[in-house]
Amino acid sequence: MTAPRTIAVGYDASPDSESAVLWTFHNAEPHDSVIIVHAIGLLEHLRTTPSHHEMPPRLSELARACGFDERHLHWYVDDGDACSALLRAVAPPINASLLVVGSRGLSHRAGLPLGSTSLEVVQHATIPVVVVPTSYASS
Amino acid sequence: MVLVVNGPCDDSGHEDPGHPERPGRSIAARSAIADLHLESDLITVAPRAASRAELLLVHQGNYLDELGAFCYDGGGDIDQDTYATYDSWSIAQHAAGGGLAVIEELRDRNEGVGFVVTRPPGHHALRDRAMGFCLLNNIAVSAAALSHQGERVLIIDWDVHHGNGTQQIFWNDPNVLYVSTHQSPLFPGTGAAGEVGGWQAIDGTVNIPLPLGATGDILQRAFEEVAGPVVEHFGPTWVLVSAGFDGHRADPLAEFELTSGDFSRLTQLVASLAPRPGRLALFLEGGYDLDALRSSIHASLAAVLGVSYTTEPHSHGGPGVDQLLHVRHERRVAVETLRSLEAQEDAP
């Protein structure tokens, strides 16, 4: 049996990040911990109904549908851009051993190097990274 | 005393409808300057774009290429906060060059105070990445140019957000001392007290994270008691200020309780750190409530120029006194640890 892993998944409520979460639920071992990392940007402060306080019910539903034990599923919010927040997941308090990210974020253009969270995470990460294609959820 | 201002630079092409980082900010800043009625004491320098060589001192070439190409392709959202338009590349180059133009003028005159009224702001921009509304790191471009010429540059960053880009760029530069007060926790999530600089510049970064609700008296104590001794030991030949006014209590992006009166006092404090006349320049960073931005800039410049003005009373009594003790402890431990490790590395 392999040692339990801590898997950090970038999530911004986009279909792309949902694909990343779905891939993680499908591929995590039962004893792995899955940390959903949600980055809080500058503009989040302008929203009258902040989106970040609690894990969206949709993710719990996905976990149940995939047979992933919800007790091993955690929600973590971090101030910063999505790339920086995910890269920091390597350090305490998360200490992730694997990062999972969708191939595009909420606001990024397809194929654009600039601002691509996945490309930047891959370039700067010190641990393995899984980039999940947008098509994963539909497949 | 003269005020040296860059521009006017037309930044109206860098706009995303509904976004708080908008051209109205420049208009508010210029209005604050006009209200000073400086007449012949107002020196307006011509705008100029930073050259590629000047930008390469702080940014990676492939990032500059990508950003330029992205803009010429029409722009769009870069991340959840940051946008660019077709005009943004040119505007950002002029924002970065504005500081250089002001510094050249101050150096020639050996008198006055500089104010760089440019946008987009810059202190979140990393070597290889835009973020936090910032495309190019304007203050870093000026500081790097000065450092390259052998100057010792103090950067004071009182924007309510930590200037992660500026910190990253000068992490290992012993000729640049970076001092930041900022709300924590808050975007961008960096700026812990234990971040004190890299191996080549131990104690070259001073981070003073403060709780939400912090008032002007706390920020003043932070600069005087925590940063003061480090600044004195560093001995700057230039003082550049990342002057963000989003710590004002009316600002929608953060939760400090500062008033325009507090910014006037902070400006006087940083002016006292400049080694001689003509060695202080303020760079506009954040500030998203236009009335607060205008009144805060006006009070800041009036105070340092000796122009009479009325302003909001100073704020006081907010949280953060205990945090200052914690920051001093964390910094001391981090610096001593790094120096101890450095000594072990150097031992035969």
mmCIF file of C-alpha atoms in Angstrom, chain B:
data_model
loop_
_atom_site.group_PDB
_atom_site.id
_atom_site.type_symbol
_atom_site.label_atom_id
_atom_site.label_comp_id
_atom_site.label_asym_id
_atom_site.label_seq_id
_atom_site.Cartn_x
_atom_site.Cartn_y
_atom_site.Cartn_z
ATOM 1 C CA MET B 1 9.484 73.411 -3.014
ATOM 2 C CA VAL B 2 8.759 72.173 -6.536
ATOM 3 C CA LEU B 3 6.663 69.157 -7.426
ATOM 4 C CA VAL B 4 7.914 67.162 -10.394
ATOM 5 C CA VAL B 5 5.113 65.196 -12.043
ATOM 6 C CA ASN B 6 5.223 63.017 -15.099
ATOM 7 C CA GLY B 7 2.674 63.258 -17.872
ATOM 8 C CA PRO B 8 0.018 63.959 -18.741
ATOM 9 C CA CYS B 9 -0.041 60.512 -20.313
ATOM 10 C CA ASP B 10 -3.267 59.429 -21.958
ATOM 11 C CA ASP B 11 -4.184 56.176 -20.204
ATOM 12 C CA SER B 12 -7.830 56.153 -21.266
ATOM 13 C CA GLY B 13 -7.186 53.148 -23.510
ATOM 14 C CA HIS B 14 -6.446 50.943 -20.510
ATOM 15 C CA GLU B 15 -9.957 50.365 -19.255
ATOM 16 C CA ASP B 16 -12.266 47.438 -18.604
ATOM 17 C CA PRO B 17 -15.824 48.686 -17.969
ATOM 18 C CA GLY B 18 -16.779 48.175 -14.328
ATOM 19 C CA HIS B 19 -13.229 47.443 -13.221
ATOM 20 C CA PRO B 20 -12.057 49.535 -10.219
ATOM 21 C CA GLU B 21 -8.606 50.146 -11.767
ATOM 22 C CA ARG B 22 -9.866 52.752 -14.207
ATOM 23 C CA PRO B 23 -8.886 55.999 -15.909
ATOM 24 C CA GLY B 24 -10.884 57.999 -13.366
ATOM 25 C CA ARG B 25 -8.078 57.327 -10.907
ATOM 26 C CA SER B 26 -5.622 59.350 -12.959
ATOM 27 C CA ILE B 27 -8.166 62.130 -13.320
ATOM 28 C CA ALA B 28 -8.661 62.198 -9.528
ATOM 29 C CA ALA B 29 -4.898 62.324 -8.987
ATOM 30 C CA ARG B 30 -4.420 65.172 -11.431
ATOM 31 C CA SER B 31 -7.302 67.031 -9.835
ATOM 32 C CA ALA B 32 -5.612 66.672 -6.438
ATOM 33 C CA ILE B 33 -2.458 68.200 -7.911
ATOM 34 C CA ALA B 34 -4.365 71.044 -9.550
ATOM 35 C CA ASP B 35 -5.947 71.895 -6.193
ATOM 36 C CA LEU B 36 -2.474 72.597 -4.804
ATOM 37 C CA HIS B 37 -2.246 75.706 -7.041
ATOM 38 C CA LEU B 38 1.507 75.317 -7.362
ATOM 39 C CA GLU B 39 1.772 77.369 -10.563
ATOM 40 C CA SER B 40 5.498 77.788 -11.351
ATOM 41 C CA ASP B 41 6.411 75.264 -8.643
ATOM 42 C CA LEU B 42 4.726 72.520 -10.646
ATOM 43 C CA ILE B 43 7.147 70.932 -13.112
ATOM 44 C CA THR B 44 5.523 68.583 -15.594
ATOM 45 C CA VAL B 45 7.972 66.292 -17.345
ATOM 46 C CA ALA B 46 7.251 64.826 -20.745
ATOM 47 C CA PRO B 47 6.084 61.221 -20.746
ATOM 48 C CA ARG B 48 8.403 58.626 -22.144
ATOM 49 C CA ALA B 49 8.257 54.890 -22.636
ATOM 50 C CA ALA B 50 10.686 52.681 -20.749
ATOM 51 C CA SER B 51 13.075 51.037 -23.198
ATOM 52 C CA ARG B 52 13.352 47.287 -23.509
ATOM 53 C CA ALA B 53 16.787 47.442 -21.867
ATOM 54 C CA GLU B 54 15.326 49.334 -18.900
ATOM 55 C CA LEU B 55 12.479 46.836 -18.563
ATOM 56 C CA LEU B 56 14.851 43.878 -18.802
ATOM 57 C CA LEU B 57 16.473 44.950 -15.540
ATOM 58 C CA VAL B 58 13.338 43.699 -13.774
ATOM 59 C CA HIS B 59 11.297 41.607 -16.222
ATOM 60 C CA GLN B 60 12.041 38.516 -18.291
ATOM 61 C CA GLY B 61 12.271 39.062 -22.037
ATOM 62 C CA ASN B 62 9.783 36.347 -22.929
ATOM 63 C CA TYR B 63 7.241 37.871 -20.564
ATOM 64 C CA LEU B 64 7.626 41.265 -22.249
ATOM 65 C CA ASP B 65 7.204 39.609 -25.648
ATOM 66 C CA GLU B 66 4.074 37.737 -24.547
ATOM 67 C CA LEU B 67 2.505 40.790 -22.956
ATOM 68 C CA GLY B 68 3.156 42.943 -26.012
ATOM 69 C CA ALA B 69 1.772 40.300 -28.357
ATOM 70 C CA PHE B 70 -1.266 39.740 -26.143
ATOM 71 C CA CYS B 71 -2.109 43.441 -26.246
ATOM 72 C CA TYR B 72 -1.595 43.779 -29.988
ATOM 73 C CA ASP B 73 -3.926 40.792 -30.363
ATOM 74 C CA GLY B 74 -6.634 42.819 -28.638
ATOM 75 C CA GLY B 75 -5.964 41.924 -25.005
ATOM 76 C CA GLY B 76 -8.469 40.424 -22.579
ATOM 77 C CA ASP B 77 -8.417 38.970 -19.077
ATOM 78 C CA ILE B 78 -4.988 37.811 -17.913
ATOM 79 C CA ASP B 79 -6.207 36.392 -14.608
ATOM 80 C CA GLN B 80 -9.216 36.798 -12.342
ATOM 81 C CA ASP B 81 -8.179 40.379 -11.502
ATOM 82 C CA THR B 82 -5.960 41.643 -14.286
ATOM 83 C CA TYR B 83 -6.846 42.818 -17.768
ATOM 84 C CA ALA B 84 -5.103 44.302 -20.778
ATOM 85 C CA THR B 85 -6.380 46.030 -23.890
ATOM 86 C CA TYR B 86 -4.896 46.811 -27.286
ATOM 87 C CA ASP B 87 -3.480 50.066 -25.851
ATOM 88 C CA SER B 88 -2.235 48.584 -22.584
ATOM 89 C CA TRP B 89 1.271 47.685 -23.766
ATOM 90 C CA SER B 90 2.064 51.242 -24.788
ATOM 91 C CA ILE B 91 0.402 52.676 -21.679
ATOM 92 C CA ALA B 92 2.286 50.265 -19.418
ATOM 93 C CA GLN B 93 5.598 51.147 -21.088
ATOM 94 C CA HIS B 94 4.886 54.831 -20.409
ATOM 95 C CA ALA B 95 3.832 54.043 -16.835
ATOM 96 C CA ALA B 96 7.195 52.365 -16.286
ATOM 97 C CA GLY B 97 9.046 55.174 -18.065
ATOM 98 C CA GLY B 98 7.266 57.892 -16.098
ATOM 99 C CA GLY B 99 9.296 57.162 -12.993
ATOM 100 C CA LEU B 100 12.531 57.255 -14.944
ATOM 101 C CA ALA B 101 11.634 60.659 -16.379
ATOM 102 C CA VAL B 102 10.775 62.058 -12.950
ATOM 103 C CA ILE B 103 13.999 60.744 -11.415
ATOM 104 C CA GLU B 104 16.092 62.226 -14.213
ATOM 105 C CA GLU B 105 14.476 65.612 -13.594
ATOM 106 C CA LEU B 106 14.937 65.406 -9.822
ATOM 107 C CA ARG B 107 18.583 64.470 -10.235
ATOM 108 C CA ASP B 108 19.202 67.436 -12.527
ATOM 109 C CA ARG B 109 17.449 69.858 -10.216
ATOM 110 C CA ASN B 110 18.648 68.500 -6.868
ATOM 111 C CA GLU B 111 15.442 69.788 -5.366
ATOM 112 C CA GLY B 112 11.773 69.028 -5.137
ATOM 113 C CA VAL B 113 9.585 65.971 -4.739
ATOM 114 C CA GLY B 114 8.516 63.638 -7.540
ATOM 115 C CA PHE B 115 5.067 62.201 -8.070
ATOM 116 C CA VAL B 116 4.525 59.575 -10.739
ATOM 117 C CA VAL B 117 0.858 59.580 -11.709
ATOM 118 C CA THR B 118 0.726 56.485 -13.824
ATOM 119 C CA ARG B 119 -1.497 53.502 -14.227
ATOM 120 C CA PRO B 120 -1.846 50.609 -14.300
ATOM 121 C CA PRO B 121 -0.145 50.233 -10.913
ATOM 122 C CA GLY B 122 2.922 48.054 -10.678
ATOM 123 C CA HIS B 123 3.924 46.574 -7.341
ATOM 124 C CA HIS B 124 2.262 43.162 -7.835
ATOM 125 C CA ALA B 125 3.886 42.551 -11.226
ATOM 126 C CA LEU B 126 6.429 39.745 -10.970
ATOM 127 C CA ARG B 127 9.501 39.223 -13.135
ATOM 128 C CA ASP B 128 7.566 36.927 -15.424
ATOM 129 C CA ARG B 129 3.909 37.512 -14.675
ATOM 130 C CA ALA B 130 1.190 40.137 -14.484
ATOM 131 C CA MET B 131 -1.117 40.020 -11.497
ATOM 132 C CA GLY B 132 -3.182 42.157 -9.149
ATOM 133 C CA PHE B 133 -4.093 44.776 -11.814
ATOM 134 C CA CYS B 134 -0.344 45.243 -12.539
ATOM 135 C CA LEU B 135 1.397 44.643 -15.878
ATOM 136 C CA LEU B 136 4.889 46.119 -15.442
ATOM 137 C CA ASN B 137 6.482 46.920 -12.098
ATOM 138 C CA ASN B 138 6.844 50.687 -12.438
ATOM 139 C CA ILE B 139 8.644 51.450 -9.200
ATOM 140 C CA ALA B 140 10.965 48.486 -9.673
ATOM 141 C CA VAL B 141 12.024 49.745 -13.095
ATOM 142 C CA SER B 142 13.097 53.050 -11.527
ATOM 143 C CA ALA B 143 14.711 51.432 -8.493
ATOM 144 C CA ALA B 144 16.626 48.968 -10.674
ATOM 145 C CA ALA B 145 17.913 51.781 -12.872
ATOM 146 C CA LEU B 146 19.151 53.627 -9.779
ATOM 147 C CA SER B 147 20.642 50.484 -8.264
ATOM 148 C CA HIS B 148 22.402 49.836 -11.573
ATOM 149 C CA GLN B 149 24.002 53.269 -11.251
ATOM 150 C CA GLY B 150 25.324 52.436 -7.771
ATOM 151 C CA GLU B 151 22.613 54.188 -5.757
ATOM 152 C CA ARG B 152 21.181 52.740 -2.546
ATOM 153 C CA VAL B 153 17.411 52.765 -2.927
ATOM 154 C CA LEU B 154 14.837 52.592 -0.162
ATOM 155 C CA ILE B 155 11.374 51.544 -1.335
ATOM 156 C CA ILE B 156 8.596 52.319 1.130
ATOM 157 C CA ASP B 157 5.347 50.545 0.196
ATOM 158 C CA TRP B 158 2.330 51.717 2.190
ATOM 159 C CA ASP B 159 -0.261 50.335 -0.228
ATOM 160 C CA VAL B 160 -2.691 48.210 1.790
ATOM 161 C CA HIS B 161 -1.651 45.145 -0.236
ATOM 162 C CA HIS B 162 1.810 43.620 -0.028
ATOM 163 C CA GLY B 163 4.008 44.419 -3.034
ATOM 164 C CA ASN B 164 4.930 40.845 -3.804
ATOM 165 C CA GLY B 165 6.367 41.727 -7.204
ATOM 166 C CA THR B 166 8.717 44.385 -5.858
ATOM 167 C CA GLN B 167 9.817 42.066 -3.069
ATOM 168 C CA GLN B 168 10.528 39.257 -5.514
ATOM 169 C CA ILE B 169 12.510 41.467 -7.897
ATOM 170 C CA PHE B 170 14.828 42.850 -5.199
ATOM 171 C CA TRP B 171 14.940 39.780 -2.957
ATOM 172 C CA ASN B 172 18.668 39.392 -3.503
ATOM 173 C CA ASP B 173 19.668 42.983 -4.296
ATOM 174 C CA PRO B 174 21.728 44.477 -1.440
ATOM 175 C CA ASN B 175 21.377 47.960 -2.968
ATOM 176 C CA VAL B 176 17.593 48.041 -2.552
ATOM 177 C CA LEU B 177 15.806 47.954 0.808
ATOM 178 C CA TYR B 178 12.114 47.086 0.530
ATOM 179 C CA VAL B 179 9.798 48.089 3.413
ATOM 180 C CA SER B 180 6.090 47.265 3.339
ATOM 181 C CA THR B 181 3.153 47.790 5.669
ATOM 182 C CA HIS B 182 0.075 45.893 4.550
ATOM 183 C CA GLN B 183 -3.140 44.301 5.742
ATOM 184 C CA SER B 184 -2.840 40.601 6.483
ATOM 185 C CA PRO B 185 -4.415 38.278 5.680
ATOM 186 C CA LEU B 186 -5.226 39.823 2.326
ATOM 187 C CA PHE B 187 -4.283 39.532 -1.332
ATOM 188 C CA PRO B 188 -1.668 38.555 -2.493
ATOM 189 C CA GLY B 189 -1.030 36.326 0.538
ATOM 190 C CA THR B 190 2.673 37.150 0.811
ATOM 191 C CA GLY B 191 4.586 39.542 3.058
ATOM 192 C CA ALA B 192 5.034 37.600 6.287
ATOM 193 C CA ALA B 193 7.331 39.198 8.850
ATOM 194 C CA GLY B 194 9.757 36.289 8.508
ATOM 195 C CA GLU B 195 10.392 37.130 4.831
ATOM 196 C CA VAL B 196 13.529 39.226 5.333
ATOM 197 C CA GLY B 197 15.424 38.916 2.043
ATOM 198 C CA GLY B 198 17.587 36.399 0.205
ATOM 199 C CA TRP B 199 21.120 35.215 0.834
ATOM 200 C CA GLN B 200 22.677 38.197 -0.912
ATOM 201 C CA ALA B 201 20.424 40.685 0.874
ATOM 202 C CA ILE B 202 19.636 39.417 4.364
ATOM 203 C CA ASP B 203 17.552 42.062 6.162
ATOM 204 C CA GLY B 204 16.964 43.768 2.798
ATOM 205 C CA THR B 205 13.205 43.199 3.100
ATOM 206 C CA VAL B 206 11.073 44.509 5.970
ATOM 207 C CA ASN B 207 7.506 43.239 6.039
ATOM 208 C CA ILE B 208 5.078 44.590 8.605
ATOM 209 C CA PRO B 209 1.742 42.768 8.218
ATOM 210 C CA LEU B 210 -1.041 44.444 10.195
ATOM 211 C CA PRO B 211 -4.599 43.398 11.091
ATOM 212 C CA LEU B 212 -7.705 44.800 9.467
ATOM 213 C CA GLY B 213 -8.857 47.950 11.217
ATOM 214 C CA ALA B 214 -5.317 49.282 11.650
ATOM 215 C CA THR B 215 -5.184 53.050 12.111
ATOM 216 C CA GLY B 216 -2.668 55.748 11.283
ATOM 217 C CA ASP B 217 -0.911 55.687 14.639
ATOM 218 C CA ILE B 218 -0.108 52.008 14.160
ATOM 219 C CA LEU B 219 1.374 52.549 10.704
ATOM 220 C CA GLN B 220 3.470 55.411 11.981
ATOM 221 C CA ARG B 221 4.816 53.254 14.824
ATOM 222 C CA ALA B 222 5.454 50.455 12.333
ATOM 223 C CA PHE B 223 7.662 52.678 10.209
ATOM 224 C CA GLU B 224 9.403 54.349 13.127
ATOM 225 C CA GLU B 225 9.932 51.402 15.453
ATOM 226 C CA VAL B 226 10.258 48.406 13.119
ATOM 227 C CA ALA B 227 11.593 49.821 9.863
ATOM 228 C CA GLY B 228 13.406 52.857 11.266
ATOM 229 C CA PRO B 229 16.532 51.119 12.608
ATOM 230 C CA VAL B 230 16.913 49.048 9.415
ATOM 231 C CA VAL B 231 16.580 52.138 7.228
ATOM 232 C CA GLU B 232 19.121 54.030 9.302
ATOM 233 C CA HIS B 233 21.623 51.181 9.004
ATOM 234 C CA PHE B 234 20.976 50.890 5.242
ATOM 235 C CA GLY B 235 21.610 54.572 4.522
ATOM 236 C CA PRO B 236 19.546 55.234 1.373
ATOM 237 C CA THR B 237 20.634 57.693 -1.296
ATOM 238 C CA TRP B 238 17.146 57.675 -2.848
ATOM 239 C CA VAL B 239 13.674 57.103 -1.381
ATOM 240 C CA LEU B 240 10.915 55.797 -3.643
ATOM 241 C CA VAL B 241 7.392 55.261 -2.331
ATOM 242 C CA SER B 242 4.788 52.798 -3.558
ATOM 243 C CA ALA B 243 2.037 55.214 -2.616
ATOM 244 C CA GLY B 244 -1.156 53.223 -2.602
ATOM 245 C CA PHE B 245 -4.107 55.000 -1.058
ATOM 246 C CA ASP B 246 -6.324 51.937 -0.703
ATOM 247 C CA GLY B 247 -5.651 51.878 3.028
ATOM 248 C CA HIS B 248 -8.137 54.731 3.290
ATOM 249 C CA ARG B 249 -11.198 53.727 5.312
ATOM 250 C CA ALA B 250 -13.493 54.429 2.340
ATOM 251 C CA ASP B 251 -11.654 52.120 -0.042
ATOM 252 C CA PRO B 252 -13.737 49.162 -1.233
ATOM 253 C CA LEU B 253 -10.848 46.682 -1.598
ATOM 254 C CA ALA B 254 -9.506 46.500 1.958
ATOM 255 C CA GLU B 255 -10.218 47.217 5.610
ATOM 256 C CA PHE B 256 -7.639 49.603 7.050
ATOM 257 C CA GLU B 257 -9.082 52.686 8.772
ATOM 258 C CA LEU B 258 -6.696 55.363 7.481
ATOM 259 C CA THR B 259 -7.720 58.929 6.694
ATOM 260 C CA SER B 260 -6.255 61.459 4.295
ATOM 261 C CA GLY B 261 -4.659 63.087 7.344
ATOM 262 C CA ASP B 262 -2.789 59.863 8.047
ATOM 263 C CA PHE B 263 -1.362 59.869 4.529
ATOM 264 C CA SER B 264 -0.104 63.416 4.985
ATOM 265 C CA ARG B 265 1.741 62.344 8.119
ATOM 266 C CA LEU B 266 3.155 59.234 6.430
ATOM 267 C CA THR B 267 4.427 61.356 3.559
ATOM 268 C CA GLN B 268 6.187 63.710 5.949
ATOM 269 C CA LEU B 269 7.718 60.712 7.667
ATOM 270 C CA VAL B 270 9.144 59.199 4.474
ATOM 271 C CA ALA B 271 10.323 62.622 3.313
ATOM 272 C CA SER B 272 12.445 62.792 6.443
ATOM 273 C CA LEU B 273 14.242 59.627 5.300
ATOM 274 C CA ALA B 274 15.493 61.173 2.054
ATOM 275 C CA PRO B 275 19.182 62.081 2.367
ATOM 276 C CA ARG B 276 18.820 65.439 0.598
ATOM 277 C CA PRO B 277 16.414 67.465 -1.549
ATOM 278 C CA GLY B 278 15.442 65.978 -4.871
ATOM 279 C CA ARG B 279 15.766 62.367 -3.754
ATOM 280 C CA LEU B 280 12.136 61.464 -2.999
ATOM 281 C CA ALA B 281 9.578 60.215 -5.523
ATOM 282 C CA LEU B 282 6.094 58.840 -4.932
ATOM 283 C CA PHE B 283 4.571 56.328 -7.360
ATOM 284 C CA LEU B 284 0.802 55.919 -7.521
ATOM 285 C CA GLU B 285 -0.221 52.323 -6.739
ATOM 286 C CA GLY B 286 -3.706 51.478 -5.424
ATOM 287 C CA GLY B 287 -6.645 53.597 -4.280
ATOM 288 C CA TYR B 288 -10.067 52.855 -5.734
ATOM 289 C CA ASP B 289 -12.466 55.265 -4.036
ATOM 290 C CA LEU B 290 -12.007 58.356 -6.142
ATOM 291 C CA ASP B 291 -12.913 60.918 -3.456
ATOM 292 C CA ALA B 292 -10.603 59.265 -0.937
ATOM 293 C CA LEU B 293 -7.880 59.000 -3.556
ATOM 294 C CA ARG B 294 -8.122 62.663 -4.439
ATOM 295 C CA SER B 295 -8.188 63.921 -0.840
ATOM 296 C CA SER B 296 -5.375 61.590 0.241
ATOM 297 C CA ILE B 297 -3.067 62.579 -2.616
ATOM 298 C CA HIS B 298 -3.827 66.239 -2.024
ATOM 299 C CA ALA B 299 -3.073 66.000 1.712
ATOM 300 C CA SER B 300 0.096 63.980 1.119
ATOM 301 C CA LEU B 301 1.600 66.347 -1.418
ATOM 302 C CA ALA B 302 0.513 69.483 0.422
ATOM 303 C CA ALA B 303 2.148 68.260 3.620
ATOM 304 C CA VAL B 304 5.481 67.515 2.021
ATOM 305 C CA LEU B 305 5.488 70.660 -0.124
ATOM 306 C CA GLY B 306 4.558 72.959 2.735
ATOM 307 C CA VAL B 307 1.289 74.066 1.143
ATOM 308 C CA SER B 308 -1.600 74.871 3.489
ATOM 309 C CA TYR B 309 -4.484 72.404 3.364
ATOM 310 C CA THR B 310 -7.364 71.007 5.346
ATOM 311 C CA THR B 311 -7.813 67.311 5.765
ATOM 312 C CA GLU B 312 -9.498 64.597 7.777
ATOM 313 C CA PRO B 313 -8.209 64.136 11.334
ATOM 314 C CA HIS B 314 -5.663 61.403 12.018
ATOM 315 C CA SER B 315 -7.054 58.003 12.951
ATOM 316 C CA HIS B 316 -5.872 56.228 16.081
ATOM 317 C CA GLY B 317 -6.671 53.444 18.510
ATOM 318 C CA GLY B 318 -6.984 50.601 16.031
ATOM 319 C CA PRO B 319 -5.579 47.111 16.528
ATOM 320 C CA GLY B 320 -1.994 46.162 15.811
ATOM 321 C CA VAL B 321 0.182 47.159 18.774
ATOM 322 C CA ASP B 322 0.718 43.538 19.778
ATOM 323 C CA GLN B 323 1.345 42.687 16.132
ATOM 324 C CA LEU B 324 4.281 45.103 16.033
ATOM 325 C CA LEU B 325 5.960 43.192 18.864
ATOM 326 C CA HIS B 326 5.334 39.944 17.031
ATOM 327 C CA VAL B 327 6.762 41.353 13.794
ATOM 328 C CA ARG B 328 9.950 42.497 15.506
ATOM 329 C CA HIS B 329 10.386 39.069 17.086
ATOM 330 C CA GLU B 330 9.726 37.186 13.839
ATOM 331 C CA ARG B 331 12.127 39.404 11.930
ATOM 332 C CA ARG B 332 14.875 39.043 14.503
ATOM 333 C CA VAL B 333 14.579 35.249 14.505
ATOM 334 C CA ALA B 334 14.580 35.068 10.698
ATOM 335 C CA VAL B 335 17.568 37.387 10.262
ATOM 336 C CA GLU B 336 19.590 35.651 12.978
ATOM 337 C CA THR B 337 18.800 32.240 11.522
ATOM 338 C CA LEU B 338 19.889 33.244 8.029
ATOM 339 C CA ARG B 339 23.072 34.867 9.307
ATOM 340 C CA SER B 340 23.870 31.819 11.397
ATOM 341 C CA LEU B 341 23.434 29.557 8.375
ATOM 342 C CA GLU B 342 25.516 31.943 6.296
ATOM 343 C CA ALA B 343 28.319 31.825 8.883
ATOM 344 C CA GLN B 344 28.245 28.012 8.846
ATOM 345 C CA GLU B 345 28.526 28.045 5.042
ATOM 346 C CA ASP B 346 31.518 30.378 5.220
ATOM 347 C CA ALA B 347 33.307 28.400 7.939
ATOM 348 C CA PRO B 348 36.359 26.445 6.701
#
